[in-house]
Coordinates of C-alpha atoms in Angstrom, one line a residue:
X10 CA 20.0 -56.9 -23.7
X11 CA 16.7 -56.4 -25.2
X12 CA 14.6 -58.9 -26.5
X13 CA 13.7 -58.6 -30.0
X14 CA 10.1 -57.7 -29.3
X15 CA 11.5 -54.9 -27.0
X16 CA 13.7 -54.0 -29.9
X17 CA 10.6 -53.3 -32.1
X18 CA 8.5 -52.1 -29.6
X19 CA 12.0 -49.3 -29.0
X20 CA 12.0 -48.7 -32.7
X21 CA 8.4 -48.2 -33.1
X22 CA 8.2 -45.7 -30.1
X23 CA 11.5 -43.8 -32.0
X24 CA 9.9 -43.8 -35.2
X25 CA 6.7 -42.1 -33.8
X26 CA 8.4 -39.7 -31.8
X27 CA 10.2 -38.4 -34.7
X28 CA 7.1 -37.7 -37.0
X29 CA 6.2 -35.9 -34.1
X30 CA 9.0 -34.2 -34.2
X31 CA 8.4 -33.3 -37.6
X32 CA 4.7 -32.2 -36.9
X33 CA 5.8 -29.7 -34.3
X34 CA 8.8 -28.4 -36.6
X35 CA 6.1 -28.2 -39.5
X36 CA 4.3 -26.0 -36.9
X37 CA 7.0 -23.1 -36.1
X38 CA 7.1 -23.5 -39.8
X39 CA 3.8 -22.4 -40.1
X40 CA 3.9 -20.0 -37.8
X41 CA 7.2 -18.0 -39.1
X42 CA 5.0 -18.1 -42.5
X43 CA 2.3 -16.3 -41.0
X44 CA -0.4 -19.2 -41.5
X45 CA -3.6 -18.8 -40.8
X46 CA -4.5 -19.9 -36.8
X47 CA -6.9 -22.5 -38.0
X48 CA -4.8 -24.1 -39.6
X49 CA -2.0 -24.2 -37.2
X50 CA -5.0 -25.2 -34.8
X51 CA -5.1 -28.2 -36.6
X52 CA -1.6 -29.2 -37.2
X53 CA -1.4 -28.8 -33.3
X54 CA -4.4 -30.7 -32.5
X55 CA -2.4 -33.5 -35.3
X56 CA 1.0 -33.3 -33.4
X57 CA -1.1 -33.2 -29.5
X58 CA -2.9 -37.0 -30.5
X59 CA 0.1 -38.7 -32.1
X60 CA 2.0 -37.8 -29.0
X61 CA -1.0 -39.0 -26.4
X62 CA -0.9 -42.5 -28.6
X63 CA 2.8 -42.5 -28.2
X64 CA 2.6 -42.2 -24.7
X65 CA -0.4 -44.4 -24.1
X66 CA 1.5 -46.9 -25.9
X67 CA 4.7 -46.1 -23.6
X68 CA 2.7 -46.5 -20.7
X69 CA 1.2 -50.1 -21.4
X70 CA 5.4 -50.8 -21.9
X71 CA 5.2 -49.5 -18.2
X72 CA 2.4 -52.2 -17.3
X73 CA 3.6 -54.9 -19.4
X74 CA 6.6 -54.3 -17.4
X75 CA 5.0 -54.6 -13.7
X76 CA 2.4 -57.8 -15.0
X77 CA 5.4 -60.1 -16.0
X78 CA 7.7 -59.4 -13.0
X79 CA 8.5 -62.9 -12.1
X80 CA 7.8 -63.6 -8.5
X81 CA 6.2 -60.8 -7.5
X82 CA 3.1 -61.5 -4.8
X83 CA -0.1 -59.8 -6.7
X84 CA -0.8 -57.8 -3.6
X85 CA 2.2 -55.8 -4.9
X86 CA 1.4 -56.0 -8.2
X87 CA -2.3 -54.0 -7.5
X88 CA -0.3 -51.2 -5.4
X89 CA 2.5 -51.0 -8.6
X90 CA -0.8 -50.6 -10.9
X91 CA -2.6 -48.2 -8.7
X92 CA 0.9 -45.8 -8.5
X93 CA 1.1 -46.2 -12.2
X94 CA -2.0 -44.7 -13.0
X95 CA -1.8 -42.0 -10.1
X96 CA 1.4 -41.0 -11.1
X97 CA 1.3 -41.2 -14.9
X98 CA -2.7 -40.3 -15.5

């Protein structure tokens, strides 16, 4: 059961995923019109930072999730962080 600021934070991370959704439809769109490359440059450059904030914010939900581990010895903790950000960045 999620909590309800998981609930937003999960509605949030939907609702940003979909506009980018919609930017990179908008960009085949483009494209099959035959737009010029500078402007499809800049749609993708749009669509490429909306989905590096969306997974930036993903990622602290990642961290958020390791911090409030109840119990956990912070030795283990440090080692979750550290495989966190070689893994994911």
């Amino acid at each position: 059961e999620l909590t309800e600021t998981q609930a937003a934070q999960q509605k949030a991370m939907l609702m940003r995923l979909a506009r980018v959704e919609g930017q990179i439809r908008g960009i085949q769109a483009m494209i099959k019109r035959g737009e010029p490359c500078e402007a499809i440059a800049q749609q993708f450059s749009a669509s490429r930072s909306a989905l590096d904030k969306a997974y930036r914010m993903m990622l602290t939900c990642l961290i958020e999730e390791v911090l409030l581990e109840p119990g956990q010895d912070p030795a283990e903790t440090i080692e979750q962080m550290r495989k966190i950000f070689i893994k994911y960045t």
